[in-house]
Every structure is written in structure tokens, then in C-alpha cells.
Coordinates of C-alpha atoms in Angstrom, one line a residue:
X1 CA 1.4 -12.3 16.1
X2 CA -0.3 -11.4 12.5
X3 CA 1.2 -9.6 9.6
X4 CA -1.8 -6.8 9.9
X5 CA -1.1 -6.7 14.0
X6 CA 2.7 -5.9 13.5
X7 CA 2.1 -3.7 11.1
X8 CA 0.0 -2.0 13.3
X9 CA 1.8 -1.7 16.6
X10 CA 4.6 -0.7 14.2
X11 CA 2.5 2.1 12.9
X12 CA 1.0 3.2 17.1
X13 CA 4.5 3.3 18.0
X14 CA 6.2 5.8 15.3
X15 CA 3.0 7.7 15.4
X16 CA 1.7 7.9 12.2
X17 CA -1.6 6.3 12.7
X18 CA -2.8 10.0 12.7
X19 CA -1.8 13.2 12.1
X20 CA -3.2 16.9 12.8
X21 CA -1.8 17.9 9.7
X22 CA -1.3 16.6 6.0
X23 CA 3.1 17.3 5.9
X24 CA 4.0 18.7 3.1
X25 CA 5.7 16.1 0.8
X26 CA 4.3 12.8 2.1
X27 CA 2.8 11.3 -0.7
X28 CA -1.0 10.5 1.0
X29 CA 1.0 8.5 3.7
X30 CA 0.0 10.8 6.5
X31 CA -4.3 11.5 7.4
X32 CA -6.0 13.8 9.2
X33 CA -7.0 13.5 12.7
X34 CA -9.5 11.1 13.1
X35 CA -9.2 9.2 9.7
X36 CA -7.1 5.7 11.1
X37 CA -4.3 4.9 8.4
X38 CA -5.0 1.1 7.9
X39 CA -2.4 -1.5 6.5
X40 CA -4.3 -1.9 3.3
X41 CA -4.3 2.2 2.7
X42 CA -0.4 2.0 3.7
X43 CA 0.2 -0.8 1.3
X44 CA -2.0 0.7 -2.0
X45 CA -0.4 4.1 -1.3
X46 CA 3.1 3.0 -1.4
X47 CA 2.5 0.5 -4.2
X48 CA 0.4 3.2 -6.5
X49 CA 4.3 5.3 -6.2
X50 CA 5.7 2.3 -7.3
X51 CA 3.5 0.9 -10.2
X52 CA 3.7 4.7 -11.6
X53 CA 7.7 4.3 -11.2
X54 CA 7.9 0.7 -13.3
X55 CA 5.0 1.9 -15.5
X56 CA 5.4 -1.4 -18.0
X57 CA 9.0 -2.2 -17.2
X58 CA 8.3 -5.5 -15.2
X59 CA 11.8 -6.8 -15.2
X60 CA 13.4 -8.1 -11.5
X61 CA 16.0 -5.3 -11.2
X62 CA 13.6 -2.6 -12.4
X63 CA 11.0 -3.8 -9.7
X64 CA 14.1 -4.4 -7.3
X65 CA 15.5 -0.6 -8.2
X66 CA 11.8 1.2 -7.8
X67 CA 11.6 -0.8 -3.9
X68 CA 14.7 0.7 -2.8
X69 CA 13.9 4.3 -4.1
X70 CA 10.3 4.4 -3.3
X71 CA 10.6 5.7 0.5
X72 CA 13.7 8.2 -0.4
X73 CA 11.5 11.6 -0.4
X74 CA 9.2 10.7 2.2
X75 CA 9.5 12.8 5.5
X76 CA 10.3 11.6 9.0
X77 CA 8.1 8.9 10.4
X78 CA 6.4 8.6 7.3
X79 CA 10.0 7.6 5.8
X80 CA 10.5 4.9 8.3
X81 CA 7.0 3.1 8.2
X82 CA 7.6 3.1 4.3
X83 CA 11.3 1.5 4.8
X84 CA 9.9 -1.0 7.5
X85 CA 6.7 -1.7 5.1
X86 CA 9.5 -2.5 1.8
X87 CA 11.9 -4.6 4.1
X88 CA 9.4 -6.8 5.2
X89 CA 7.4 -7.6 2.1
X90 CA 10.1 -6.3 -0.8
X91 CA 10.9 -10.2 -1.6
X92 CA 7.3 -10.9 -1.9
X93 CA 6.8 -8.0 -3.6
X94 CA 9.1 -8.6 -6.5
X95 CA 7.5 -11.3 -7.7
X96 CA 3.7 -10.2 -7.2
X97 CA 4.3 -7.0 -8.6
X98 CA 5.4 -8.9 -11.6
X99 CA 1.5 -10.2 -12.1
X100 CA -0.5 -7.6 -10.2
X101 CA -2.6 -5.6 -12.2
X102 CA -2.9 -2.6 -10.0
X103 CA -2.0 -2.0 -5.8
X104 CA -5.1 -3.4 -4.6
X105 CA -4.4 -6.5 -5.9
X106 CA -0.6 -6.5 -5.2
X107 CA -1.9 -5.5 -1.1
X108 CA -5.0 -8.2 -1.0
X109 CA -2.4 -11.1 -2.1
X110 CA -0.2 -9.9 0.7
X111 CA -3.3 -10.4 3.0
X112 CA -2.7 -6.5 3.8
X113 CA -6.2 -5.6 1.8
X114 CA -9.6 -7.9 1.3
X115 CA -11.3 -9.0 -1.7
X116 CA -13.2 -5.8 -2.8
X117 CA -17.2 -6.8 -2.1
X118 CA -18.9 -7.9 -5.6
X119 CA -21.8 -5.3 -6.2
X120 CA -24.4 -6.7 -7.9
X121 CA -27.2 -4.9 -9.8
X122 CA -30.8 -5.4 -9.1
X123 CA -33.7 -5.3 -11.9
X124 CA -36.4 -3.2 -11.0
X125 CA -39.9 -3.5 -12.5
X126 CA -42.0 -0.9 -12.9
X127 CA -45.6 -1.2 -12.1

């Protein structure tokens, strides 16, 4: 099976896919009804706590040190999806966090996120 596929059947099963209510204290992790919480949104959101943890501290134990904390204050299933996200990707992560320049990047090379779409600007002549 795929990275995004476990991810996702992870994410059915604990029930955090969606949520009638934001819970107070989850970071972004949980949505609203109706608004699916995707791999790539799971992976930014976690990643945005931990580049705002390391801030320009890029050493291997202070990446290493801001993994293991990051899922700490997160509530219940929330908590767990963040804890099964870090263990699965936290050896990647140490050394693409070292390079990335902000969590979309760090989720696209982890295949979690695409390339954003290039917009490009079109000239318009006036008549």
C-alpha cells in the first residue's frame, strides 16, 4: 500500500478525518465537518509547530528534540495521529528539515504534498 493510503486508513480509523467541533487546544489538527483533513494539511500543520520550535537552530538534536515534543499538548486522537505521523517519517524528517525552507516543502519531498501549480500571468492589451 502507499504512504498517502496508510496515512489515510490510519486517519478513518482513529476518527479524525472530521470533527463537529474545533477541540480546544489542537493546534489546526482537527476540521469542521465536512472539510476532509488530507495528509498534506496533516504534514504542513505539524511541521509549521515544528519549524516555529527550531526557528534557525538546524542542528540534529535540536531537530531530533523539537520531533519528540511536538505532539505532547495535542488532545486525544489528535495526539495519536501526530505520534504515528513523527514515528513514521521522524528519520526522514531530520535530515529534510535540515534543507527545507518552509512545511510545504519539507511535506512535498515526503511525497505527502504536490508541487504547488506555477501561476503564470497573462498580458492583456487594451484595445
Amino acid at each position: 500500500m502507499s504512504t498517502l493510503l496508510h496515512l489515510g486508513v490510519l486517519l478513518l480509523i482513529l476518527g479524525a478525518v472530521q470533527c463537529k467541533e474545533r477541540i480546544p487546544g489542537d493546534d489546526g489538527l482537527a476540521q469542521r465537518a465536512g472539510e476532509p483533513l488530507s495528509p498534506c494539511s496533516i504534514c504542513e500543520k505539524i511541521l509549521k509547530k515544528i519549524f516555529t520550535s527550531i526557528g534557525n537552530e538546524l542542528s540534529k538534536d535540536n531537530i531530533d528534540r523539537a520531533l519528540n515534543k511536538v505532539c505532547e499538548k495535542s488532545p486525544g486522537p489528535i495526539k495519536k495521529v501526530c505520534m504515528s505521523f513523527i514515528k513514521k517519517y521522524k528519520a526522514k524528517l531530520v535530515n529534510i528539515l535540515k534543507s527545507a525552507r518552509n512545511p510545504h516543502e519539507a511535506c512535498r519531498r515526503l511525497n505527502l504534498c504536490k508541487k504547488a501549480p506555477r501561476v503564470s500571468f497573462v498580458s492583456v492589451k487594451k484595445f
